[in-house]
mmCIF file of C-alpha atoms in Angstrom:
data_model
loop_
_atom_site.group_PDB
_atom_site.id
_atom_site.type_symbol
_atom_site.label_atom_id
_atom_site.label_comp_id
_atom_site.label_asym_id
_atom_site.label_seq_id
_atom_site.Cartn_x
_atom_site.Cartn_y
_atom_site.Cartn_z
ATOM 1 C CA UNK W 1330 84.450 187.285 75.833
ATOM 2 C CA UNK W 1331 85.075 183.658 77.642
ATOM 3 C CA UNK W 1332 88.061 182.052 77.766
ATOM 4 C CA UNK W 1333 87.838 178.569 76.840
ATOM 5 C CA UNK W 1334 91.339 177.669 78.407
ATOM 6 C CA UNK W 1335 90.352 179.395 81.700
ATOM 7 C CA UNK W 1336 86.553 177.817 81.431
ATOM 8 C CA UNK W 1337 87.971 174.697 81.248
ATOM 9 C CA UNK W 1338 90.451 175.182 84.269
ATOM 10 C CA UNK W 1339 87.914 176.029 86.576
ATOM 11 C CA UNK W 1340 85.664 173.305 85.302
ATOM 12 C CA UNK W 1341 88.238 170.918 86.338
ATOM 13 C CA UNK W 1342 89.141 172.691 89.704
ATOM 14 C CA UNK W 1343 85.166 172.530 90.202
ATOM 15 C CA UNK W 1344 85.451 168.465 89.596
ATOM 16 C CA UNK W 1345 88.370 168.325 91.811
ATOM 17 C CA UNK W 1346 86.689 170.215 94.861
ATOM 18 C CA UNK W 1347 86.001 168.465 97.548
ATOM 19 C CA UNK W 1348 82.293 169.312 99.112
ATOM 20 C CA UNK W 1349 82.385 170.791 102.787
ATOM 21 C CA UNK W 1350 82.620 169.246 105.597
ATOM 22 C CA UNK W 1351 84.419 166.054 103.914
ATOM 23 C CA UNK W 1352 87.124 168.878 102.456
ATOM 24 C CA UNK W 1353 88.114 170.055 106.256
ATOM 25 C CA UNK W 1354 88.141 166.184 107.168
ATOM 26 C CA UNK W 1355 90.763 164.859 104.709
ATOM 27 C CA UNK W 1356 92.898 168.061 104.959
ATOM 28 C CA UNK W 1357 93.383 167.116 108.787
ATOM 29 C CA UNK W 1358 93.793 162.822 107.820
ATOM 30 C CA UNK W 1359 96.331 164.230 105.247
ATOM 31 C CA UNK W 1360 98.043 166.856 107.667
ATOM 32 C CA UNK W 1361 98.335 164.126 110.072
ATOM 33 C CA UNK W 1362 99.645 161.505 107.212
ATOM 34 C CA UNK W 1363 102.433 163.961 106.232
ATOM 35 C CA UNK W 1364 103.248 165.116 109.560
ATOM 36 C CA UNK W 1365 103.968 161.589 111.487
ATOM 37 C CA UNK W 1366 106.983 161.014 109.139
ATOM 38 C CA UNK W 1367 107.667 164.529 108.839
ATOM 39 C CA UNK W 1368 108.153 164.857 112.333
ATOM 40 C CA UNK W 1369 110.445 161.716 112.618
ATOM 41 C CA UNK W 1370 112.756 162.777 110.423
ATOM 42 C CA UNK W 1371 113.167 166.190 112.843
ATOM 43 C CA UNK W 1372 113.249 163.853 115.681
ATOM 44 C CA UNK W 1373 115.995 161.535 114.764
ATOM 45 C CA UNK W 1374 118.105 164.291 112.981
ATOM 46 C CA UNK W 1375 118.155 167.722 116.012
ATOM 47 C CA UNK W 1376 119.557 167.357 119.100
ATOM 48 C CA UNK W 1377 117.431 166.993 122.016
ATOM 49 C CA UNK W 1378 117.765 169.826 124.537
ATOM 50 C CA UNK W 1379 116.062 167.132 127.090
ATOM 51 C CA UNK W 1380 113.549 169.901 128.013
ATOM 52 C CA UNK W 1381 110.815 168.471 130.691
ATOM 53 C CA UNK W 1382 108.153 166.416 129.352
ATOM 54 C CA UNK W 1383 109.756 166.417 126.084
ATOM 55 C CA UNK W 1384 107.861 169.875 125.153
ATOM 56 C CA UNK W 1385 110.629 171.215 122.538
ATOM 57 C CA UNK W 1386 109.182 167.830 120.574
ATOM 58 C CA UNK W 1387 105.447 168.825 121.268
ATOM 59 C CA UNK W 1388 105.981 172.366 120.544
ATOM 60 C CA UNK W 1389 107.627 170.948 117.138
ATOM 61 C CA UNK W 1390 104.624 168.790 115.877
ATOM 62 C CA UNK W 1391 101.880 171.807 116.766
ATOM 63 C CA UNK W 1392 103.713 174.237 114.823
ATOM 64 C CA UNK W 1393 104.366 171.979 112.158
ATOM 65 C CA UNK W 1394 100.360 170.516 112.344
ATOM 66 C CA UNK W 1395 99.127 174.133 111.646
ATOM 67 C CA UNK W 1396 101.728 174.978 108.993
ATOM 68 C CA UNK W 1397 100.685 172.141 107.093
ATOM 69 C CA UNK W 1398 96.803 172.908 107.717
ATOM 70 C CA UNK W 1399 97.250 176.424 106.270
ATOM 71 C CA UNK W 1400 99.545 175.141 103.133
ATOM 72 C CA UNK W 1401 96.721 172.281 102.833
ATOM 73 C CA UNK W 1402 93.849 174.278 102.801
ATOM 74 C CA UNK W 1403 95.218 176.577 100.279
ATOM 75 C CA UNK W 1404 96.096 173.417 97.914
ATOM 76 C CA UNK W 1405 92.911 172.195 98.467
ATOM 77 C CA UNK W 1406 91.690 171.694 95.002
ATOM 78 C CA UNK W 1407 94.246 169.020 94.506
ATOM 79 C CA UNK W 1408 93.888 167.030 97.281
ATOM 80 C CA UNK W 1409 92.520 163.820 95.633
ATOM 81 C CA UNK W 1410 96.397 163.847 93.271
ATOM 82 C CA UNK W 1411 97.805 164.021 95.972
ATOM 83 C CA UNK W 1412 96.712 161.680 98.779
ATOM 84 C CA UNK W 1413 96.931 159.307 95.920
ATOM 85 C CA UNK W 1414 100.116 159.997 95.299
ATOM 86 C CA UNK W 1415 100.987 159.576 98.889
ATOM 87 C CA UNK W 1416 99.253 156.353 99.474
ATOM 88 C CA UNK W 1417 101.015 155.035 96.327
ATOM 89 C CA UNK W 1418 104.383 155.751 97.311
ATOM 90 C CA UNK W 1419 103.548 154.265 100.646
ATOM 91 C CA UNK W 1420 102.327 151.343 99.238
ATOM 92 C CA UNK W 1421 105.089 150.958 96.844
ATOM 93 C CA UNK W 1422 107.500 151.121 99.836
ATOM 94 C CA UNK W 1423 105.480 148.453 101.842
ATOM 95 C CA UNK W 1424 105.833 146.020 98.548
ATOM 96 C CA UNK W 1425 108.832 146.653 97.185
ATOM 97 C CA UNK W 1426 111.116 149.136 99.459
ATOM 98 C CA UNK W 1427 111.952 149.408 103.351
ATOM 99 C CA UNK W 1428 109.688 152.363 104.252
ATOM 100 C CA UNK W 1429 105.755 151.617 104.006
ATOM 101 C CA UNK W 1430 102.582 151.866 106.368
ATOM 102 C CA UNK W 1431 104.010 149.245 108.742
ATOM 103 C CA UNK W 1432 107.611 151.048 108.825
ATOM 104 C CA UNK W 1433 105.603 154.571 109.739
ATOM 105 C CA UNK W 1434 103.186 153.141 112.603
ATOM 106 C CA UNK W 1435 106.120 151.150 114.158
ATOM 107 C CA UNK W 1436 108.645 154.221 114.493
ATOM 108 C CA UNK W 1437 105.678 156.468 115.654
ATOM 109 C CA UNK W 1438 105.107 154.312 117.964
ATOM 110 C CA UNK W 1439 108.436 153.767 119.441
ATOM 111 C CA UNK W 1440 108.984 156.858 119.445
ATOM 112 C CA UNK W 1441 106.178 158.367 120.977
ATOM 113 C CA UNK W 1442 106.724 155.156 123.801
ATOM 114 C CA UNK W 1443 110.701 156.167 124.073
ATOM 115 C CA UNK W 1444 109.122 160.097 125.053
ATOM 116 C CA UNK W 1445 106.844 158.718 127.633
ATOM 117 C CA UNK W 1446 109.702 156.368 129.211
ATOM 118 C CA UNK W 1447 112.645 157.288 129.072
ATOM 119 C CA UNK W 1448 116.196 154.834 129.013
ATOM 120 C CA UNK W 1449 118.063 155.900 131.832
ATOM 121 C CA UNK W 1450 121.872 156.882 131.001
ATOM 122 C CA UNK W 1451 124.861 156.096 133.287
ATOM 123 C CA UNK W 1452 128.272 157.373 131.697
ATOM 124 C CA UNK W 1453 131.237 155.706 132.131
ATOM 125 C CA UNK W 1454 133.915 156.862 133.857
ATOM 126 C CA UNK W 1455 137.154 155.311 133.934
ATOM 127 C CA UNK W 1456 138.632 156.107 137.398
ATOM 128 C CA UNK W 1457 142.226 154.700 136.720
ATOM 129 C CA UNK W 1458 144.023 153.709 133.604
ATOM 130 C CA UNK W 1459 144.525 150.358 134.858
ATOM 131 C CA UNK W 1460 145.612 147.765 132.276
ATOM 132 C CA UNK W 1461 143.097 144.941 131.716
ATOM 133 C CA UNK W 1462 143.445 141.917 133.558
ATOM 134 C CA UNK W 1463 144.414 138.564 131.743
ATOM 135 C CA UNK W 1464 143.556 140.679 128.392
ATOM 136 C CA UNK W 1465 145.670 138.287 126.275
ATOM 137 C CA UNK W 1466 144.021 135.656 127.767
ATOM 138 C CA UNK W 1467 140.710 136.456 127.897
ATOM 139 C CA UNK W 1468 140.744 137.753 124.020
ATOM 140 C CA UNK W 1469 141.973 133.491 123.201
ATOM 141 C CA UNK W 1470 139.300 132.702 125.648
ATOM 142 C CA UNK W 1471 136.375 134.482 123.318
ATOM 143 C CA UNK W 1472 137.255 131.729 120.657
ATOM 144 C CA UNK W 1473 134.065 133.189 118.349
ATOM 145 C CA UNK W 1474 135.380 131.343 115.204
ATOM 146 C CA UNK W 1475 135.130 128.064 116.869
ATOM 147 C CA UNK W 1476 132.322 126.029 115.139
ATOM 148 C CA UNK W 1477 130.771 125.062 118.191
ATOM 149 C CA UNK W 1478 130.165 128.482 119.561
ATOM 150 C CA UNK W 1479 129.184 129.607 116.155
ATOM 151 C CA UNK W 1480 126.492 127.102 115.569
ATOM 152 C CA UNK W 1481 125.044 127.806 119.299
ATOM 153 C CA UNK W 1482 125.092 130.776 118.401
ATOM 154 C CA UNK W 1483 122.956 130.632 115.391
ATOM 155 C CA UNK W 1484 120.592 128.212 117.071
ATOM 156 C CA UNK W 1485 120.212 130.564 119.986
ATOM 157 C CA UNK W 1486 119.912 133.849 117.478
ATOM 158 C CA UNK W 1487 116.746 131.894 115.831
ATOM 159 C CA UNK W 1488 115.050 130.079 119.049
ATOM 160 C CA UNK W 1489 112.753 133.132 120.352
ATOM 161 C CA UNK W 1490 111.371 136.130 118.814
ATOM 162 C CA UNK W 1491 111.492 134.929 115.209
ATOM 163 C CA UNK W 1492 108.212 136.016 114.929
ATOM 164 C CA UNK W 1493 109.456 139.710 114.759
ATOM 165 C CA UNK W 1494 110.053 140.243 111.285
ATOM 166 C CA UNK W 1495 112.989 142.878 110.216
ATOM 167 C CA UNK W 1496 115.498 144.481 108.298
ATOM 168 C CA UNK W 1497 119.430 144.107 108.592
ATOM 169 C CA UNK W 1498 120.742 146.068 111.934
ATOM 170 C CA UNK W 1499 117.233 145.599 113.511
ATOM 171 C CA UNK W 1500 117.230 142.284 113.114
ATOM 172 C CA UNK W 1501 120.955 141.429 114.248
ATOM 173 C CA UNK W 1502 119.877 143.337 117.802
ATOM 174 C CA UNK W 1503 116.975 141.294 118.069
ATOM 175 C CA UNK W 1504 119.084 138.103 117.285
ATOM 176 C CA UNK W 1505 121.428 139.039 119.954
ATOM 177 C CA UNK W 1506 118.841 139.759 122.467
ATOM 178 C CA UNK W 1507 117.704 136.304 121.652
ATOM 179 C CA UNK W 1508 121.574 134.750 122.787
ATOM 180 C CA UNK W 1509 121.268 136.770 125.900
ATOM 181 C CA UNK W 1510 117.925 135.160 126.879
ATOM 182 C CA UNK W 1511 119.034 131.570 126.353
ATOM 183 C CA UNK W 1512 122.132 132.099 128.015
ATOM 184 C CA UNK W 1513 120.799 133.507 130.448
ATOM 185 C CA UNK W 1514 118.116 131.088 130.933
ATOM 186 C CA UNK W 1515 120.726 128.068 130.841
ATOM 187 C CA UNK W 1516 123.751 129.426 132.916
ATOM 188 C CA UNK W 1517 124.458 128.656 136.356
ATOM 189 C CA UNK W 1518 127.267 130.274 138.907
ATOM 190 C CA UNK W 1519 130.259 128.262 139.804
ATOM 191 C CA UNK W 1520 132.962 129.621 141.771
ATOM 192 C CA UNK W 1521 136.910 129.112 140.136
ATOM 193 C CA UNK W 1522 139.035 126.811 142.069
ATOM 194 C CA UNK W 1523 139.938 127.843 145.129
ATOM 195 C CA UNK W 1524 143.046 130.867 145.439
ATOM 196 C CA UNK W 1525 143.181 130.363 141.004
ATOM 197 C CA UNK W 1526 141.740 132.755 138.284
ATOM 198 C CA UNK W 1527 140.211 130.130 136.027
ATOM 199 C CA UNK W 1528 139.234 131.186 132.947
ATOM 200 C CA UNK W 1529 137.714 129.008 130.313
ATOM 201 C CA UNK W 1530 137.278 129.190 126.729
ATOM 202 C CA UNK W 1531 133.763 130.121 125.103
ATOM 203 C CA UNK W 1532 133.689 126.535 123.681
ATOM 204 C CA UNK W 1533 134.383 125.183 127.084
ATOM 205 C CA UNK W 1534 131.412 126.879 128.675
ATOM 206 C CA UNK W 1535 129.334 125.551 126.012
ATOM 207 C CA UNK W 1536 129.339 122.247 127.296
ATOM 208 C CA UNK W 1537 127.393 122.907 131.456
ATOM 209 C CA UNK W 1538 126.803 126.800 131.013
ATOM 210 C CA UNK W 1539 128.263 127.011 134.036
ATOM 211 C CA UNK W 1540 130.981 129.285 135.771
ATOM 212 C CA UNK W 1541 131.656 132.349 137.114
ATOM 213 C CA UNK W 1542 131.509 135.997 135.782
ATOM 214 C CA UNK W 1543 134.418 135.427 133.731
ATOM 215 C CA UNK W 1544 133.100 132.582 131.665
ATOM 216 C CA UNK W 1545 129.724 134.162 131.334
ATOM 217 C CA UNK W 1546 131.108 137.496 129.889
ATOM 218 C CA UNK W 1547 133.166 135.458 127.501
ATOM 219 C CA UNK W 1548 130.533 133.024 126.376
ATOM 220 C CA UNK W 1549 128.341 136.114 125.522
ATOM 221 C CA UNK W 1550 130.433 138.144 124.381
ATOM 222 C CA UNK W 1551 131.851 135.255 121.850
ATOM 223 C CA UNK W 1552 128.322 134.404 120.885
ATOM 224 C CA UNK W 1553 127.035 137.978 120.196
ATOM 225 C CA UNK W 1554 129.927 138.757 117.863
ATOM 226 C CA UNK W 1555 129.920 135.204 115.942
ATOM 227 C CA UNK W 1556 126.693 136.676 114.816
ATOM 228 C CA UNK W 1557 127.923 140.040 113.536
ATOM 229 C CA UNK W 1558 127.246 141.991 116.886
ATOM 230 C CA UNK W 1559 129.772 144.406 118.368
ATOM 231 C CA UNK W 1560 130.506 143.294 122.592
ATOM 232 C CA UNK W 1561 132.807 144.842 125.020
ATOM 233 C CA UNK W 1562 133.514 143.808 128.408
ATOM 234 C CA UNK W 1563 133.588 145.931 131.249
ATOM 235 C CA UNK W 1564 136.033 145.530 134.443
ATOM 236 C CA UNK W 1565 135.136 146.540 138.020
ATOM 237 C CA UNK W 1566 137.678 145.362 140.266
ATOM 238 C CA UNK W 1567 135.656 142.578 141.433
ATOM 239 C CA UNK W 1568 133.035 142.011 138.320
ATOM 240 C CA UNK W 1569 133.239 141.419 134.878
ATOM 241 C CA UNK W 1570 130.414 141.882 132.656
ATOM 242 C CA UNK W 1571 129.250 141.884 128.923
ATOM 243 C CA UNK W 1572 127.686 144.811 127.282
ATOM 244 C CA UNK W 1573 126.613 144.704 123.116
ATOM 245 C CA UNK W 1574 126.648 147.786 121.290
ATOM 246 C CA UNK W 1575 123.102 149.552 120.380
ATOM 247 C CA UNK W 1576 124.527 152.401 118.158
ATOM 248 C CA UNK W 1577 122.684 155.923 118.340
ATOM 249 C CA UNK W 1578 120.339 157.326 120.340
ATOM 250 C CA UNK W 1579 117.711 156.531 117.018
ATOM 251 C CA UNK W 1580 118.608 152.706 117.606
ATOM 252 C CA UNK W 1581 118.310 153.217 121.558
ATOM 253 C CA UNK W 1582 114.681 154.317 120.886
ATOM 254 C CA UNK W 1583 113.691 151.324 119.280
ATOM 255 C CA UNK W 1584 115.653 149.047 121.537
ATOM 256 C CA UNK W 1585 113.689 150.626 124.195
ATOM 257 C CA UNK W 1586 110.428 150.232 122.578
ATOM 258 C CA UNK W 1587 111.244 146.311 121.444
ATOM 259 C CA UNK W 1588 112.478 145.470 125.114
ATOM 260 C CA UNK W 1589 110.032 146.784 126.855
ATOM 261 C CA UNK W 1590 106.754 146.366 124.479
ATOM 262 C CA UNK W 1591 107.705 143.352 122.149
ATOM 263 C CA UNK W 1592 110.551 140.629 123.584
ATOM 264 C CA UNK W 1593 110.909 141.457 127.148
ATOM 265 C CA UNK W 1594 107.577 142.196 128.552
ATOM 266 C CA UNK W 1595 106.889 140.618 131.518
ATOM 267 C CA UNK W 1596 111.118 140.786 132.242
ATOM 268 C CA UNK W 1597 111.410 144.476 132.171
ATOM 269 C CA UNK W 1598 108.003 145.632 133.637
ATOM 270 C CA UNK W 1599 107.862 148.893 135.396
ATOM 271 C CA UNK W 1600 111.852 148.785 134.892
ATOM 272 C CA UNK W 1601 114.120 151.263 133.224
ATOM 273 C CA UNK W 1602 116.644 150.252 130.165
ATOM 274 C CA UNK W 1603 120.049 151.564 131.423
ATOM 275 C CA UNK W 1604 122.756 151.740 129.373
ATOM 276 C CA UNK W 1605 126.294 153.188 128.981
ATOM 277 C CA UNK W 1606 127.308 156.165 126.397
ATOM 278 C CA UNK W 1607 131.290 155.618 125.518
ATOM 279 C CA UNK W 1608 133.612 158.498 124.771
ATOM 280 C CA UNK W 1609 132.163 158.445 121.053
ATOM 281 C CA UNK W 1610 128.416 158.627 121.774
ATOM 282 C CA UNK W 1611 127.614 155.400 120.874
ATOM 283 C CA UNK W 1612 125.392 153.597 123.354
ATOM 284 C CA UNK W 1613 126.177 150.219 124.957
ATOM 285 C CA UNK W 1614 123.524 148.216 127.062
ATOM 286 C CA UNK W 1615 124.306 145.640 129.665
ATOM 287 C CA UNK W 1616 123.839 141.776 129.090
ATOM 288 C CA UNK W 1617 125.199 140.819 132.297
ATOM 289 C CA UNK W 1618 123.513 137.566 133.736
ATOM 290 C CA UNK W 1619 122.108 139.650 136.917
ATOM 291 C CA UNK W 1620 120.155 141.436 134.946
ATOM 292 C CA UNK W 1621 116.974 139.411 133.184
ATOM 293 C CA UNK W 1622 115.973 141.885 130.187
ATOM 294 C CA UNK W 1623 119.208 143.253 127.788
ATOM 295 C CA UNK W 1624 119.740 146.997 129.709
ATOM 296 C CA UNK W 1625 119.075 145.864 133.207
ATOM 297 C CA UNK W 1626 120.387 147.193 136.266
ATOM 298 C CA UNK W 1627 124.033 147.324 136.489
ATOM 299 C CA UNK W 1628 125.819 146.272 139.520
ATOM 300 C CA UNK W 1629 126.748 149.563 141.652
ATOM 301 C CA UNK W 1630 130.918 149.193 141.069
ATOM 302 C CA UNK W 1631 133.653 151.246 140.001
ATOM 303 C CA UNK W 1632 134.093 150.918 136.415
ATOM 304 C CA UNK W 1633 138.113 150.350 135.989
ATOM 305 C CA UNK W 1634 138.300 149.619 132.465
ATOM 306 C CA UNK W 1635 136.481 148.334 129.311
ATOM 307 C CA UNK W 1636 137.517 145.630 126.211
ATOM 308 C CA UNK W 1637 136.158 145.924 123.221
ATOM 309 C CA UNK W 1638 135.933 143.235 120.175
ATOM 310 C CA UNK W 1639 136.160 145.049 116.992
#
């Protein structure tokens, strides 16, 4: 004798069932829809054992491709609930949250870019624990509450790359990368009177962009933090530059990717970002006005000593 209860299960697995070859096809779309953010989250969250070619990350996403193909294919029958489900929570997050469509195929993408070309580390090494020179002064000199420097500031955060649309931190590093490129694109090298250190204030430098490495380092470094970025200065003897704080090795990826694909393009061709990892791990690049893209080449000196601005 029939079931009715198990007649009607199998007449709605039956309606559910997806005719071959369509069922192999959106297994593999779906496989490759979970895996993408799937594999992110692995990405940003294991160390990387820096194997060549990245193949510990390749050797990753095959594994987890055909795990997901055999669980898939087994689930089969339920495919249509849940790609549904998928694409709703996806485009839930694209209305109304931070994570959508857009969020997914711009992390793949720097992240696949950031495997293919590498940043290229330098670590600092402090040589002597020599105290930092005129660090009283210098500290009054990056006058970042001034309301001059703060309104160049903001004008300079907004005047390129507004077109980039993003969230919080993202969007800060982008606005400082935008102070870097019209500082850089205004200032101009004057030497300090002759046998004197001169050192002028940020608001000072404001008004011909001009002076030496001093005043630049200064002026950037007061600009990037009177619009919530993190600078240090670093001391070489006989340089002194501004670098602006990236964060993790997560936020160097997309720094990499934005640089190099998005804001500096033409800047940073066939260039490497280079950047410096503190005692902490957090990762620093260079906005020094000899380089022309935000982690260009550093000048080859001694690094004596660093000053950070909380």
């Amino acid at each position: 004798m029939t079931n009715p209860t198990l007649t009607k299960i199998k007449n709605v697995r039956e309606r559910l069932r997806i005719k071959k070859p369509w069922d192999s096809i959106i297994i593999f779309a779906l496989n490759i829809l979970i895996s993408i953010p799937l594999f992110l989250i692995i990405h940003q969250n294991i160390i990387d054992p820096e194997w060549p070619f990245h193949l510990d990350r390749i050797l990753i996403f095959a594994v987890m491709v055909t795990v997901l193909q055999l669980i898939l294919h087994r689930v089969r029958t339920v495919l249509i609930l849940f790609i549904g489900l998928y694409l709703l929570v996806l485009a839930y997050g694209s209305l109304f949250g931070n994570y959508g469509f857009s969020t997914v195929f711009d992390n793949y993408q720097a992240m696949i870019y950031t495997m293919s070309e590498d940043p290229h580390p330098q670590d600092v090494i402090l040589s002597k624990l020599l105290p930092f020179p005129n660090k009283g002064e210098i500290l009054d000199a990056i006058d970042y509450n001034n309301p001059k420097v703060r309104n160049f500031a903001v004008g300079a955060a907004t005047k390129y790359f507004k077109e980039f649309k993003s969230q919080d931190k993202e969007r800060r590093m982008i606005q400082c990368f935008s102070v870097f490129k019209e500082i850089r694109n205004e200032w101009n090298y004057v030497n300090d009177p002759a046998g004197r250190e001169y050192i002028a204030h940020a608001s000072e430098s404001l008004q011909h962009f001009s002076g030496d490495c001093d005043d630049h380092a200064i002026l950037m470094a007061a600009c990037i933090r009177a619009i919530g970025g993190t600078p240090r200065l670093i001391h070489t003897g006989g340089h002194l530059y501004p670098e602006m704080l990236i964060g993790t090795r997560v936020d160097l990826e997309r720094a990499n990717y934005l640089i190099k694909q998005k804001l500096f393009v033409n800047e940073s061709k066939n260039q490497t970002i280079n950047y410096h990892v503190d005692e902490h791990g957090q990762i620093w690049l260079n906005l020094d006005y000899t380089a022309r893209y935000p982690g260009g080449p550093f000048m080859s000196e001694e690094i004596l000593g660093a000053l950070t601005l909380n």
